[in-house]
Each structure stands twice: as C-alpha cells, then as structure tokens.
Amino acid sequence: MDERDPRYEQSIITPFGRSSRVRTLLEREPSTTTDTPVHAVVAYLDMLQEESFISVEEREKLEVAFSPLMHRYPYVRPAAVRAVRKEMGRPENNKYVLRDKEETFWRNVRRRGEIPIPEFSPEEALTAFRVTPDSDPNRTVVFLRPEYAKPLSPYVPPSYRMGEVFFYVILRMFRRHLEKYER
C-alpha cells in the first residue's frame, strides 16, 4: 500500500496499547441504498468489535441503546470521538475511570435537575444490558436450592460488562459533541 494513498492514514497506537490502522470513511464500501457517511459512533463500535473489546451481543445492545441518539444526532464530529479516545489514553485514565467519571457526572447533574442530553435517559438505555436470573444467558446467578432463592433486581452480567463500560465512554462522546458543537 502506498502511504500517499488518501484512503489510508498512518498507523496509530490505540488507547488500549494496540497498533491499529485508522479506518477512514473513504475505506468503507458505499452503501447500495444511500451514500451517507458512516456515523462516527458506528465506526467506533466497528473498531471495538474488530479489536475484540466487545462481543457481537454487546455491540447489538450498544446499537439498541444509542439508536435514539444516533437518529437524533446523525452527525457526531469525529473530533469528539478522538478527544474522548485521547483522554482515555492518558496514563491516569482508562476505560474504567472514564466510565466512573461519566456515571458520576450524570448522577450529579440529574440530582441538580439538569439534563445534559435532551430527551435521553441513560437509565432507560442501560436496560438493554440488564438481565434477571431467569433471562441471564450465562446463568451468572444460580440458586442451588429452591428454599434459598430470593428475588434479585436486574443486574449487568459479566458477559455484558465491557458493553456497559463502553456505553458510558460513548455517552461521553455524545455529550462532548453536544457541548462543543451543538450549543
């Protein structure tokens, strides 16, 4: 491949320490129905799945959780995605730290009665990741004897944990985009 080819960018080191070639919009096959550019968040989800950070099931749940936002904001600047990825690559930050920061931000803002993203509730979107002992695909919680069984509130099983972590990272991308470019 020629380095001067405009379809490819130089390799970069991802915030996860892996070398990865940046996928550009020109590299993707154009859709047969429309020629709309790929949503920046969808491209990020593609990268997460290709790098095996999330499973196919987690990817589907993330798409369901963010479909209202992607329809409402069909264009998220790639700069917002890069800014959060750069933030995640700092030594003091990682995906878990960003997840905790974003969850704390939303909790504090909601407590004050503010809504950072109009008509979006992360609690409702996160229901895609929550299961009960009966609907848990990997049977994370099993009661060995019926007399010890007790009702449990819905929980995020370990098989969806990375999806939930990246939910907050992607939510941060949307919020940063709105703060910087939409207001």
Short mmCIF file of N, CA and C in Angstrom, two decimals:
data_model
loop_
_atom_site.label_atom_id
_atom_site.label_comp_id
_atom_site.label_asym_id
_atom_site.label_seq_id
_atom_site.Cartn_x
_atom_site.Cartn_y
_atom_site.Cartn_z
N MET A 1 0.83 -1.17 0.00
CA MET A 1 0.00 0.00 0.00
C MET A 1 0.87 1.24 0.00
N ASP A 2 0.43 2.20 -0.70
CA ASP A 2 1.15 3.45 -0.80
C ASP A 2 0.75 4.37 0.33
N GLU A 3 1.73 4.92 1.05
CA GLU A 3 1.42 5.81 2.16
C GLU A 3 0.74 7.08 1.71
N ARG A 4 0.92 7.42 0.45
CA ARG A 4 0.31 8.64 -0.06
C ARG A 4 -1.13 8.41 -0.50
N ASP A 5 -1.59 7.17 -0.45
CA ASP A 5 -2.97 6.85 -0.83
C ASP A 5 -3.91 7.53 0.16
N PRO A 6 -4.84 8.38 -0.31
CA PRO A 6 -5.71 9.13 0.62
C PRO A 6 -6.69 8.26 1.38
N ARG A 7 -6.85 7.00 1.00
CA ARG A 7 -7.80 6.14 1.71
C ARG A 7 -7.25 5.61 3.01
N TYR A 8 -5.95 5.75 3.24
CA TYR A 8 -5.36 5.18 4.43
C TYR A 8 -4.59 6.25 5.20
N GLU A 9 -4.62 6.13 6.50
CA GLU A 9 -3.85 7.01 7.36
C GLU A 9 -2.76 6.18 8.01
N GLN A 10 -1.81 6.87 8.61
CA GLN A 10 -0.73 6.18 9.29
C GLN A 10 -1.28 5.33 10.43
N SER A 11 -0.53 4.31 10.81
CA SER A 11 -0.93 3.52 11.97
C SER A 11 -0.82 4.37 13.22
N ILE A 12 -1.69 4.12 14.16
CA ILE A 12 -1.65 4.81 15.43
C ILE A 12 -1.68 3.78 16.54
N ILE A 13 -1.28 4.20 17.70
CA ILE A 13 -1.40 3.34 18.87
C ILE A 13 -2.71 3.70 19.54
N THR A 14 -3.57 2.72 19.69
CA THR A 14 -4.87 2.97 20.29
C THR A 14 -4.69 3.20 21.78
N PRO A 15 -5.70 3.76 22.44
CA PRO A 15 -5.60 3.96 23.89
C PRO A 15 -5.45 2.64 24.64
N PHE A 16 -5.64 1.54 23.96
CA PHE A 16 -5.54 0.24 24.61
C PHE A 16 -4.17 -0.38 24.39
N GLY A 17 -3.25 0.37 23.76
CA GLY A 17 -1.89 -0.11 23.59
C GLY A 17 -1.69 -0.99 22.38
N ARG A 18 -2.67 -1.08 21.51
CA ARG A 18 -2.53 -1.90 20.31
C ARG A 18 -2.31 -1.00 19.10
N SER A 19 -1.52 -1.46 18.18
CA SER A 19 -1.32 -0.71 16.95
C SER A 19 -2.51 -0.98 16.05
N SER A 20 -3.05 0.08 15.49
CA SER A 20 -4.24 -0.08 14.67
C SER A 20 -4.22 0.93 13.54
N ARG A 21 -4.58 0.51 12.36
CA ARG A 21 -4.71 1.42 11.24
C ARG A 21 -6.06 2.10 11.37
N VAL A 22 -6.07 3.40 11.22
CA VAL A 22 -7.30 4.15 11.36
C VAL A 22 -8.17 3.90 10.13
N ARG A 23 -9.40 3.55 10.36
CA ARG A 23 -10.35 3.31 9.28
C ARG A 23 -10.98 4.64 8.91
N THR A 24 -10.90 5.00 7.66
CA THR A 24 -11.46 6.27 7.21
C THR A 24 -12.78 6.02 6.50
N LEU A 25 -13.51 7.09 6.30
CA LEU A 25 -14.79 6.96 5.62
C LEU A 25 -14.61 6.53 4.17
N LEU A 26 -13.49 6.91 3.56
CA LEU A 26 -13.25 6.52 2.17
C LEU A 26 -13.00 5.03 2.02
N GLU A 27 -12.52 4.41 3.09
CA GLU A 27 -12.17 2.99 3.04
C GLU A 27 -13.41 2.09 3.00
N ARG A 28 -14.50 2.57 3.55
CA ARG A 28 -15.70 1.75 3.63
C ARG A 28 -16.36 1.63 2.26
N GLU A 29 -17.02 0.51 2.09
CA GLU A 29 -17.79 0.31 0.87
C GLU A 29 -19.01 1.20 0.90
N PRO A 30 -19.30 1.92 -0.16
CA PRO A 30 -20.51 2.75 -0.15
C PRO A 30 -21.74 1.86 -0.13
N SER A 31 -22.73 2.32 0.58
CA SER A 31 -23.98 1.59 0.68
C SER A 31 -24.69 1.58 -0.66
N THR A 32 -25.39 0.51 -0.96
CA THR A 32 -26.10 0.45 -2.23
C THR A 32 -27.35 1.29 -2.22
N THR A 33 -27.91 1.56 -1.03
CA THR A 33 -29.14 2.34 -0.97
C THR A 33 -28.87 3.83 -0.81
N THR A 34 -27.87 4.18 -0.01
CA THR A 34 -27.55 5.59 0.18
C THR A 34 -26.05 5.77 0.21
N ASP A 35 -25.63 6.97 -0.01
CA ASP A 35 -24.21 7.28 0.05
C ASP A 35 -23.90 8.16 1.25
N THR A 36 -24.62 7.98 2.34
CA THR A 36 -24.39 8.78 3.53
C THR A 36 -23.13 8.30 4.23
N PRO A 37 -22.38 9.22 4.82
CA PRO A 37 -21.18 8.80 5.54
C PRO A 37 -21.54 8.00 6.79
N VAL A 38 -20.61 7.20 7.24
CA VAL A 38 -20.81 6.36 8.41
C VAL A 38 -20.77 7.23 9.67
N HIS A 39 -21.71 7.00 10.56
CA HIS A 39 -21.76 7.72 11.83
C HIS A 39 -20.46 7.44 12.59
N ALA A 40 -19.88 8.46 13.20
CA ALA A 40 -18.60 8.31 13.91
C ALA A 40 -18.70 7.29 15.04
N VAL A 41 -19.85 7.21 15.68
CA VAL A 41 -20.01 6.24 16.77
C VAL A 41 -20.08 4.82 16.21
N VAL A 42 -20.71 4.65 15.06
CA VAL A 42 -20.75 3.33 14.42
C VAL A 42 -19.34 2.90 14.04
N ALA A 43 -18.54 3.82 13.53
CA ALA A 43 -17.15 3.50 13.20
C ALA A 43 -16.38 3.10 14.45
N TYR A 44 -16.66 3.77 15.57
CA TYR A 44 -16.01 3.42 16.83
C TYR A 44 -16.45 2.03 17.29
N LEU A 45 -17.74 1.74 17.15
CA LEU A 45 -18.24 0.40 17.50
C LEU A 45 -17.59 -0.66 16.62
N ASP A 46 -17.41 -0.36 15.34
CA ASP A 46 -16.72 -1.28 14.43
C ASP A 46 -15.32 -1.59 14.95
N MET A 47 -14.60 -0.54 15.34
CA MET A 47 -13.25 -0.72 15.84
C MET A 47 -13.25 -1.57 17.12
N LEU A 48 -14.18 -1.28 18.03
CA LEU A 48 -14.24 -2.06 19.28
C LEU A 48 -14.48 -3.53 19.01
N GLN A 49 -15.37 -3.82 18.07
CA GLN A 49 -15.67 -5.21 17.76
C GLN A 49 -14.50 -5.88 17.03
N GLU A 50 -13.89 -5.16 16.08
CA GLU A 50 -12.75 -5.72 15.35
C GLU A 50 -11.57 -6.02 16.27
N GLU A 51 -11.37 -5.14 17.26
CA GLU A 51 -10.27 -5.33 18.21
C GLU A 51 -10.64 -6.27 19.35
N SER A 52 -11.85 -6.83 19.31
CA SER A 52 -12.35 -7.79 20.31
C SER A 52 -12.48 -7.21 21.71
N PHE A 53 -12.80 -5.93 21.80
CA PHE A 53 -13.07 -5.34 23.11
C PHE A 53 -14.50 -5.61 23.53
N ILE A 54 -15.39 -5.76 22.56
CA ILE A 54 -16.78 -6.08 22.85
C ILE A 54 -17.19 -7.25 21.96
N SER A 55 -18.18 -8.00 22.43
CA SER A 55 -18.69 -9.13 21.66
C SER A 55 -19.77 -8.64 20.69
N VAL A 56 -20.22 -9.54 19.86
CA VAL A 56 -21.29 -9.21 18.91
C VAL A 56 -22.57 -8.86 19.68
N GLU A 57 -22.87 -9.60 20.74
CA GLU A 57 -24.06 -9.30 21.56
C GLU A 57 -23.96 -7.92 22.19
N GLU A 58 -22.78 -7.59 22.72
CA GLU A 58 -22.61 -6.28 23.33
C GLU A 58 -22.74 -5.18 22.28
N ARG A 59 -22.22 -5.42 21.11
CA ARG A 59 -22.34 -4.45 20.02
C ARG A 59 -23.82 -4.19 19.70
N GLU A 60 -24.59 -5.27 19.59
CA GLU A 60 -26.01 -5.13 19.30
C GLU A 60 -26.72 -4.34 20.40
N LYS A 61 -26.38 -4.62 21.65
CA LYS A 61 -27.00 -3.91 22.76
C LYS A 61 -26.60 -2.43 22.78
N LEU A 62 -25.36 -2.13 22.42
CA LEU A 62 -24.93 -0.74 22.33
C LEU A 62 -25.67 -0.01 21.20
N GLU A 63 -25.87 -0.68 20.08
CA GLU A 63 -26.61 -0.06 18.98
C GLU A 63 -28.06 0.21 19.38
N VAL A 64 -28.67 -0.73 20.10
CA VAL A 64 -30.04 -0.52 20.57
C VAL A 64 -30.08 0.65 21.56
N ALA A 65 -29.12 0.69 22.48
CA ALA A 65 -29.10 1.74 23.50
C ALA A 65 -28.90 3.13 22.89
N PHE A 66 -28.09 3.22 21.84
CA PHE A 66 -27.78 4.52 21.26
C PHE A 66 -28.55 4.85 19.99
N SER A 67 -29.43 3.97 19.56
CA SER A 67 -30.17 4.27 18.32
C SER A 67 -30.99 5.56 18.42
N PRO A 68 -31.64 5.89 19.57
CA PRO A 68 -32.34 7.18 19.62
C PRO A 68 -31.40 8.38 19.44
N LEU A 69 -30.21 8.30 20.04
CA LEU A 69 -29.26 9.39 19.90
C LEU A 69 -28.69 9.47 18.49
N MET A 70 -28.43 8.33 17.88
CA MET A 70 -27.89 8.35 16.52
C MET A 70 -28.90 8.88 15.52
N HIS A 71 -30.19 8.62 15.76
CA HIS A 71 -31.22 9.17 14.88
C HIS A 71 -31.39 10.67 15.11
N ARG A 72 -31.31 11.05 16.37
CA ARG A 72 -31.49 12.46 16.69
C ARG A 72 -30.28 13.30 16.27
N TYR A 73 -29.09 12.74 16.42
CA TYR A 73 -27.85 13.42 16.03
C TYR A 73 -27.13 12.56 15.00
N PRO A 74 -27.56 12.65 13.74
CA PRO A 74 -26.98 11.77 12.71
C PRO A 74 -25.52 12.08 12.40
N TYR A 75 -25.03 13.20 12.87
CA TYR A 75 -23.63 13.52 12.64
C TYR A 75 -22.97 13.89 13.96
N VAL A 76 -22.03 13.09 14.38
CA VAL A 76 -21.19 13.39 15.54
C VAL A 76 -19.80 13.60 14.98
N ARG A 77 -19.22 14.72 15.31
CA ARG A 77 -17.90 15.04 14.77
C ARG A 77 -16.88 13.99 15.21
N PRO A 78 -16.09 13.49 14.27
CA PRO A 78 -15.03 12.56 14.65
C PRO A 78 -14.06 13.15 15.66
N ALA A 79 -13.95 14.48 15.69
CA ALA A 79 -13.07 15.13 16.67
C ALA A 79 -13.53 14.86 18.10
N ALA A 80 -14.84 14.77 18.30
CA ALA A 80 -15.36 14.46 19.64
C ALA A 80 -14.99 13.03 20.04
N VAL A 81 -15.06 12.12 19.09
CA VAL A 81 -14.67 10.73 19.35
C VAL A 81 -13.17 10.66 19.64
N ARG A 82 -12.38 11.35 18.83
CA ARG A 82 -10.93 11.35 19.05
C ARG A 82 -10.56 11.96 20.39
N ALA A 83 -11.26 13.02 20.79
CA ALA A 83 -10.95 13.67 22.07
C ALA A 83 -11.16 12.73 23.24
N VAL A 84 -12.25 11.97 23.22
CA VAL A 84 -12.50 11.02 24.31
C VAL A 84 -11.50 9.87 24.25
N ARG A 85 -11.17 9.41 23.05
CA ARG A 85 -10.17 8.35 22.94
C ARG A 85 -8.81 8.82 23.43
N LYS A 86 -8.47 10.07 23.13
CA LYS A 86 -7.21 10.64 23.61
C LYS A 86 -7.22 10.75 25.12
N GLU A 87 -8.35 11.18 25.67
CA GLU A 87 -8.50 11.27 27.11
C GLU A 87 -8.34 9.89 27.76
N MET A 88 -8.87 8.87 27.12
CA MET A 88 -8.78 7.51 27.64
C MET A 88 -7.35 6.99 27.58
N GLY A 89 -6.55 7.53 26.68
CA GLY A 89 -5.17 7.08 26.52
C GLY A 89 -4.19 7.69 27.50
N ARG A 90 -4.63 8.65 28.29
CA ARG A 90 -3.74 9.26 29.28
C ARG A 90 -3.42 8.25 30.38
N PRO A 91 -2.22 8.37 30.97
CA PRO A 91 -1.82 7.40 32.00
C PRO A 91 -2.78 7.33 33.19
N GLU A 92 -3.37 8.45 33.58
CA GLU A 92 -4.25 8.45 34.75
C GLU A 92 -5.66 7.97 34.41
N ASN A 93 -5.96 7.83 33.14
CA ASN A 93 -7.29 7.41 32.71
C ASN A 93 -7.24 6.07 32.00
N ASN A 94 -8.33 5.39 32.04
CA ASN A 94 -8.55 4.21 31.20
C ASN A 94 -10.06 4.11 31.02
N LYS A 95 -10.52 3.07 30.36
CA LYS A 95 -11.95 2.96 30.08
C LYS A 95 -12.79 2.87 31.37
N TYR A 96 -12.25 2.25 32.40
CA TYR A 96 -12.99 2.12 33.66
C TYR A 96 -13.08 3.47 34.39
N VAL A 97 -12.01 4.23 34.36
CA VAL A 97 -12.01 5.55 35.00
C VAL A 97 -12.99 6.47 34.28
N LEU A 98 -12.96 6.46 32.93
CA LEU A 98 -13.90 7.29 32.18
C LEU A 98 -15.34 6.86 32.43
N ARG A 99 -15.56 5.57 32.54
CA ARG A 99 -16.91 5.07 32.84
C ARG A 99 -17.40 5.64 34.16
N ASP A 100 -16.54 5.55 35.19
CA ASP A 100 -16.92 6.06 36.51
C ASP A 100 -17.12 7.57 36.50
N LYS A 101 -16.25 8.30 35.79
CA LYS A 101 -16.40 9.75 35.71
C LYS A 101 -17.72 10.13 35.05
N GLU A 102 -18.06 9.45 33.96
CA GLU A 102 -19.28 9.80 33.23
C GLU A 102 -20.52 9.43 34.04
N GLU A 103 -20.49 8.28 34.70
CA GLU A 103 -21.63 7.90 35.54
C GLU A 103 -21.81 8.89 36.68
N THR A 104 -20.72 9.32 37.31
CA THR A 104 -20.79 10.30 38.39
C THR A 104 -21.30 11.64 37.87
N PHE A 105 -20.82 12.04 36.69
CA PHE A 105 -21.29 13.29 36.09
C PHE A 105 -22.80 13.26 35.91
N TRP A 106 -23.33 12.19 35.31
CA TRP A 106 -24.76 12.09 35.06
C TRP A 106 -25.55 12.07 36.37
N ARG A 107 -25.06 11.35 37.36
CA ARG A 107 -25.76 11.28 38.65
C ARG A 107 -25.83 12.67 39.29
N ASN A 108 -24.71 13.40 39.29
CA ASN A 108 -24.68 14.74 39.90
C ASN A 108 -25.55 15.73 39.14
N VAL A 109 -25.50 15.69 37.83
CA VAL A 109 -26.28 16.62 37.03
C VAL A 109 -27.77 16.34 37.17
N ARG A 110 -28.13 15.07 37.18
CA ARG A 110 -29.56 14.71 37.33
C ARG A 110 -30.06 15.09 38.72
N ARG A 111 -29.20 15.00 39.72
CA ARG A 111 -29.58 15.38 41.08
C ARG A 111 -29.91 16.87 41.15
N ARG A 112 -29.21 17.68 40.35
CA ARG A 112 -29.47 19.12 40.30
C ARG A 112 -30.68 19.46 39.42
N GLY A 113 -31.24 18.46 38.74
CA GLY A 113 -32.41 18.68 37.90
C GLY A 113 -32.07 19.09 36.48
N GLU A 114 -30.84 18.98 36.08
CA GLU A 114 -30.43 19.33 34.72
C GLU A 114 -30.43 18.09 33.84
N ILE A 115 -30.53 18.32 32.53
CA ILE A 115 -30.50 17.22 31.57
C ILE A 115 -29.44 17.55 30.51
N PRO A 116 -28.28 16.87 30.54
CA PRO A 116 -27.20 17.19 29.59
C PRO A 116 -27.57 16.91 28.13
N ILE A 117 -28.29 15.82 27.89
CA ILE A 117 -28.73 15.48 26.53
C ILE A 117 -30.25 15.43 26.57
N PRO A 118 -30.91 16.39 25.92
CA PRO A 118 -32.37 16.44 25.98
C PRO A 118 -33.02 15.14 25.48
N GLU A 119 -34.07 14.75 26.17
CA GLU A 119 -34.88 13.58 25.82
C GLU A 119 -34.09 12.28 25.77
N PHE A 120 -33.05 12.16 26.63
CA PHE A 120 -32.28 10.92 26.70
C PHE A 120 -32.07 10.58 28.16
N SER A 121 -32.36 9.34 28.50
CA SER A 121 -32.16 8.85 29.86
C SER A 121 -31.21 7.65 29.82
N PRO A 122 -30.02 7.79 30.41
CA PRO A 122 -29.10 6.65 30.41
C PRO A 122 -29.65 5.44 31.15
N GLU A 123 -30.47 5.69 32.17
CA GLU A 123 -31.04 4.58 32.92
C GLU A 123 -31.92 3.71 32.02
N GLU A 124 -32.72 4.35 31.18
CA GLU A 124 -33.56 3.60 30.25
C GLU A 124 -32.72 2.89 29.20
N ALA A 125 -31.69 3.56 28.70
CA ALA A 125 -30.84 2.94 27.69
C ALA A 125 -30.08 1.75 28.24
N LEU A 126 -29.71 1.82 29.52
CA LEU A 126 -28.95 0.72 30.13
C LEU A 126 -29.80 -0.53 30.38
N THR A 127 -31.11 -0.42 30.26
CA THR A 127 -31.94 -1.61 30.45
C THR A 127 -31.62 -2.69 29.42
N ALA A 128 -31.02 -2.31 28.30
CA ALA A 128 -30.61 -3.29 27.29
C ALA A 128 -29.56 -4.25 27.85
N PHE A 129 -28.80 -3.81 28.84
CA PHE A 129 -27.73 -4.64 29.41
C PHE A 129 -28.15 -5.40 30.65
N ARG A 130 -29.26 -5.05 31.23
CA ARG A 130 -29.67 -5.66 32.50
C ARG A 130 -30.46 -6.95 32.24
N VAL A 131 -30.22 -7.93 33.09
CA VAL A 131 -30.90 -9.22 33.00
C VAL A 131 -31.38 -9.62 34.39
N THR A 132 -32.23 -10.62 34.42
CA THR A 132 -32.66 -11.23 35.68
C THR A 132 -32.06 -12.63 35.71
N PRO A 133 -32.09 -13.32 36.85
CA PRO A 133 -31.54 -14.69 36.87
C PRO A 133 -32.21 -15.60 35.83
N ASP A 134 -33.48 -15.36 35.51
CA ASP A 134 -34.17 -16.19 34.52
C ASP A 134 -33.76 -15.88 33.09
N SER A 135 -33.44 -14.60 32.81
CA SER A 135 -33.10 -14.23 31.44
C SER A 135 -31.60 -14.12 31.19
N ASP A 136 -30.79 -14.41 32.19
CA ASP A 136 -29.34 -14.34 32.06
C ASP A 136 -28.85 -15.43 31.11
N PRO A 137 -28.19 -15.04 30.01
CA PRO A 137 -27.76 -16.07 29.04
C PRO A 137 -26.70 -17.02 29.58
N ASN A 138 -25.87 -16.57 30.51
CA ASN A 138 -24.80 -17.42 31.04
C ASN A 138 -25.08 -17.93 32.44
N ARG A 139 -26.30 -17.69 32.93
CA ARG A 139 -26.70 -18.17 34.25
C ARG A 139 -25.68 -17.77 35.31
N THR A 140 -25.41 -16.48 35.41
CA THR A 140 -24.44 -15.95 36.37
C THR A 140 -24.87 -16.22 37.81
N VAL A 141 -26.15 -16.05 38.08
CA VAL A 141 -26.69 -16.28 39.42
C VAL A 141 -27.57 -17.52 39.37
N VAL A 142 -27.21 -18.51 40.17
CA VAL A 142 -27.98 -19.75 40.22
C VAL A 142 -28.22 -20.10 41.68
N PHE A 143 -29.46 -20.33 42.02
CA PHE A 143 -29.79 -20.74 43.38
C PHE A 143 -29.77 -22.27 43.41
N LEU A 144 -28.95 -22.82 44.28
CA LEU A 144 -28.77 -24.26 44.31
C LEU A 144 -29.97 -24.98 44.92
N ARG A 145 -30.61 -24.35 45.84
CA ARG A 145 -31.77 -24.97 46.47
C ARG A 145 -32.93 -23.98 46.41
N PRO A 146 -34.10 -24.44 46.09
CA PRO A 146 -35.25 -23.54 45.95
C PRO A 146 -35.56 -22.73 47.21
N GLU A 147 -35.29 -23.27 48.38
CA GLU A 147 -35.61 -22.53 49.61
C GLU A 147 -34.68 -21.33 49.82
N TYR A 148 -33.54 -21.29 49.13
CA TYR A 148 -32.63 -20.15 49.25
C TYR A 148 -32.85 -19.11 48.15
N ALA A 149 -33.71 -19.40 47.23
CA ALA A 149 -33.97 -18.46 46.13
C ALA A 149 -34.62 -17.20 46.67
N LYS A 150 -34.19 -16.07 46.16
CA LYS A 150 -34.80 -14.80 46.54
C LYS A 150 -34.84 -13.92 45.30
N PRO A 151 -35.77 -13.00 45.27
CA PRO A 151 -35.85 -12.13 44.09
C PRO A 151 -34.66 -11.17 44.02
N LEU A 152 -34.12 -11.03 42.86
CA LEU A 152 -33.00 -10.12 42.63
C LEU A 152 -33.41 -9.03 41.66
N SER A 153 -32.91 -7.83 41.88
CA SER A 153 -33.18 -6.76 40.92
C SER A 153 -32.33 -7.03 39.67
N PRO A 154 -32.74 -6.50 38.53
CA PRO A 154 -31.96 -6.71 37.30
C PRO A 154 -30.51 -6.25 37.49
N TYR A 155 -29.59 -6.97 36.88
CA TYR A 155 -28.16 -6.70 37.03
C TYR A 155 -27.48 -6.85 35.68
N VAL A 156 -26.26 -6.34 35.58
CA VAL A 156 -25.45 -6.47 34.37
C VAL A 156 -24.55 -7.69 34.57
N PRO A 157 -24.72 -8.73 33.74
CA PRO A 157 -23.89 -9.92 33.91
C PRO A 157 -22.46 -9.67 33.42
N PRO A 158 -21.51 -10.47 33.86
CA PRO A 158 -20.13 -10.30 33.41
C PRO A 158 -19.98 -10.36 31.89
N SER A 159 -20.83 -11.12 31.22
CA SER A 159 -20.72 -11.22 29.76
C SER A 159 -21.05 -9.91 29.05
N TYR A 160 -21.74 -8.98 29.71
CA TYR A 160 -22.08 -7.68 29.12
C TYR A 160 -21.31 -6.54 29.78
N ARG A 161 -20.37 -6.84 30.64
CA ARG A 161 -19.67 -5.80 31.41
C ARG A 161 -18.93 -4.81 30.52
N MET A 162 -18.20 -5.28 29.52
CA MET A 162 -17.47 -4.37 28.65
C MET A 162 -18.43 -3.49 27.85
N GLY A 163 -19.56 -4.04 27.47
CA GLY A 163 -20.57 -3.25 26.76
C GLY A 163 -21.06 -2.11 27.62
N GLU A 164 -21.27 -2.38 28.91
CA GLU A 164 -21.73 -1.32 29.82
C GLU A 164 -20.63 -0.28 30.03
N VAL A 165 -19.39 -0.71 30.12
CA VAL A 165 -18.28 0.23 30.29
C VAL A 165 -18.21 1.15 29.07
N PHE A 166 -18.26 0.57 27.88
CA PHE A 166 -18.18 1.39 26.66
C PHE A 166 -19.46 2.18 26.42
N PHE A 167 -20.57 1.79 27.04
CA PHE A 167 -21.78 2.61 26.97
C PHE A 167 -21.48 4.00 27.51
N TYR A 168 -20.85 4.05 28.67
CA TYR A 168 -20.55 5.34 29.28
C TYR A 168 -19.47 6.10 28.51
N VAL A 169 -18.51 5.40 27.93
CA VAL A 169 -17.48 6.05 27.12
C VAL A 169 -18.13 6.70 25.89
N ILE A 170 -19.03 5.97 25.23
CA ILE A 170 -19.71 6.51 24.05
C ILE A 170 -20.67 7.63 24.45
N LEU A 171 -21.31 7.50 25.58
CA LEU A 171 -22.18 8.57 26.07
C LEU A 171 -21.37 9.85 26.28
N ARG A 172 -20.15 9.70 26.75
CA ARG A 172 -19.25 10.85 26.92
C ARG A 172 -18.95 11.48 25.56
N MET A 173 -18.80 10.67 24.53
CA MET A 173 -18.55 11.20 23.18
C MET A 173 -19.72 12.05 22.71
N PHE A 174 -20.93 11.53 22.89
CA PHE A 174 -22.11 12.30 22.50
C PHE A 174 -22.19 13.61 23.29
N ARG A 175 -21.97 13.53 24.58
CA ARG A 175 -22.08 14.72 25.43
C ARG A 175 -21.03 15.75 25.04
N ARG A 176 -19.80 15.32 24.80
CA ARG A 176 -18.75 16.25 24.39
C ARG A 176 -19.08 16.91 23.06
N HIS A 177 -19.64 16.12 22.13
CA HIS A 177 -20.03 16.68 20.83
C HIS A 177 -21.08 17.76 21.03
N LEU A 178 -22.09 17.48 21.84
CA LEU A 178 -23.16 18.44 22.05
C LEU A 178 -22.66 19.69 22.77
N GLU A 179 -21.79 19.52 23.76
CA GLU A 179 -21.27 20.67 24.49
C GLU A 179 -20.46 21.59 23.59
N LYS A 180 -19.68 21.01 22.70
CA LYS A 180 -18.76 21.81 21.91
C LYS A 180 -19.36 22.31 20.60
N TYR A 181 -20.17 21.49 19.95
CA TYR A 181 -20.60 21.83 18.60
C TYR A 181 -22.07 22.16 18.43
N GLU A 182 -22.92 21.75 19.34
CA GLU A 182 -24.35 21.94 19.14
C GLU A 182 -24.93 23.11 19.93
N ARG A 183 -24.22 23.59 20.90
CA ARG A 183 -24.80 24.65 21.74
C ARG A 183 -24.25 25.99 21.44
#
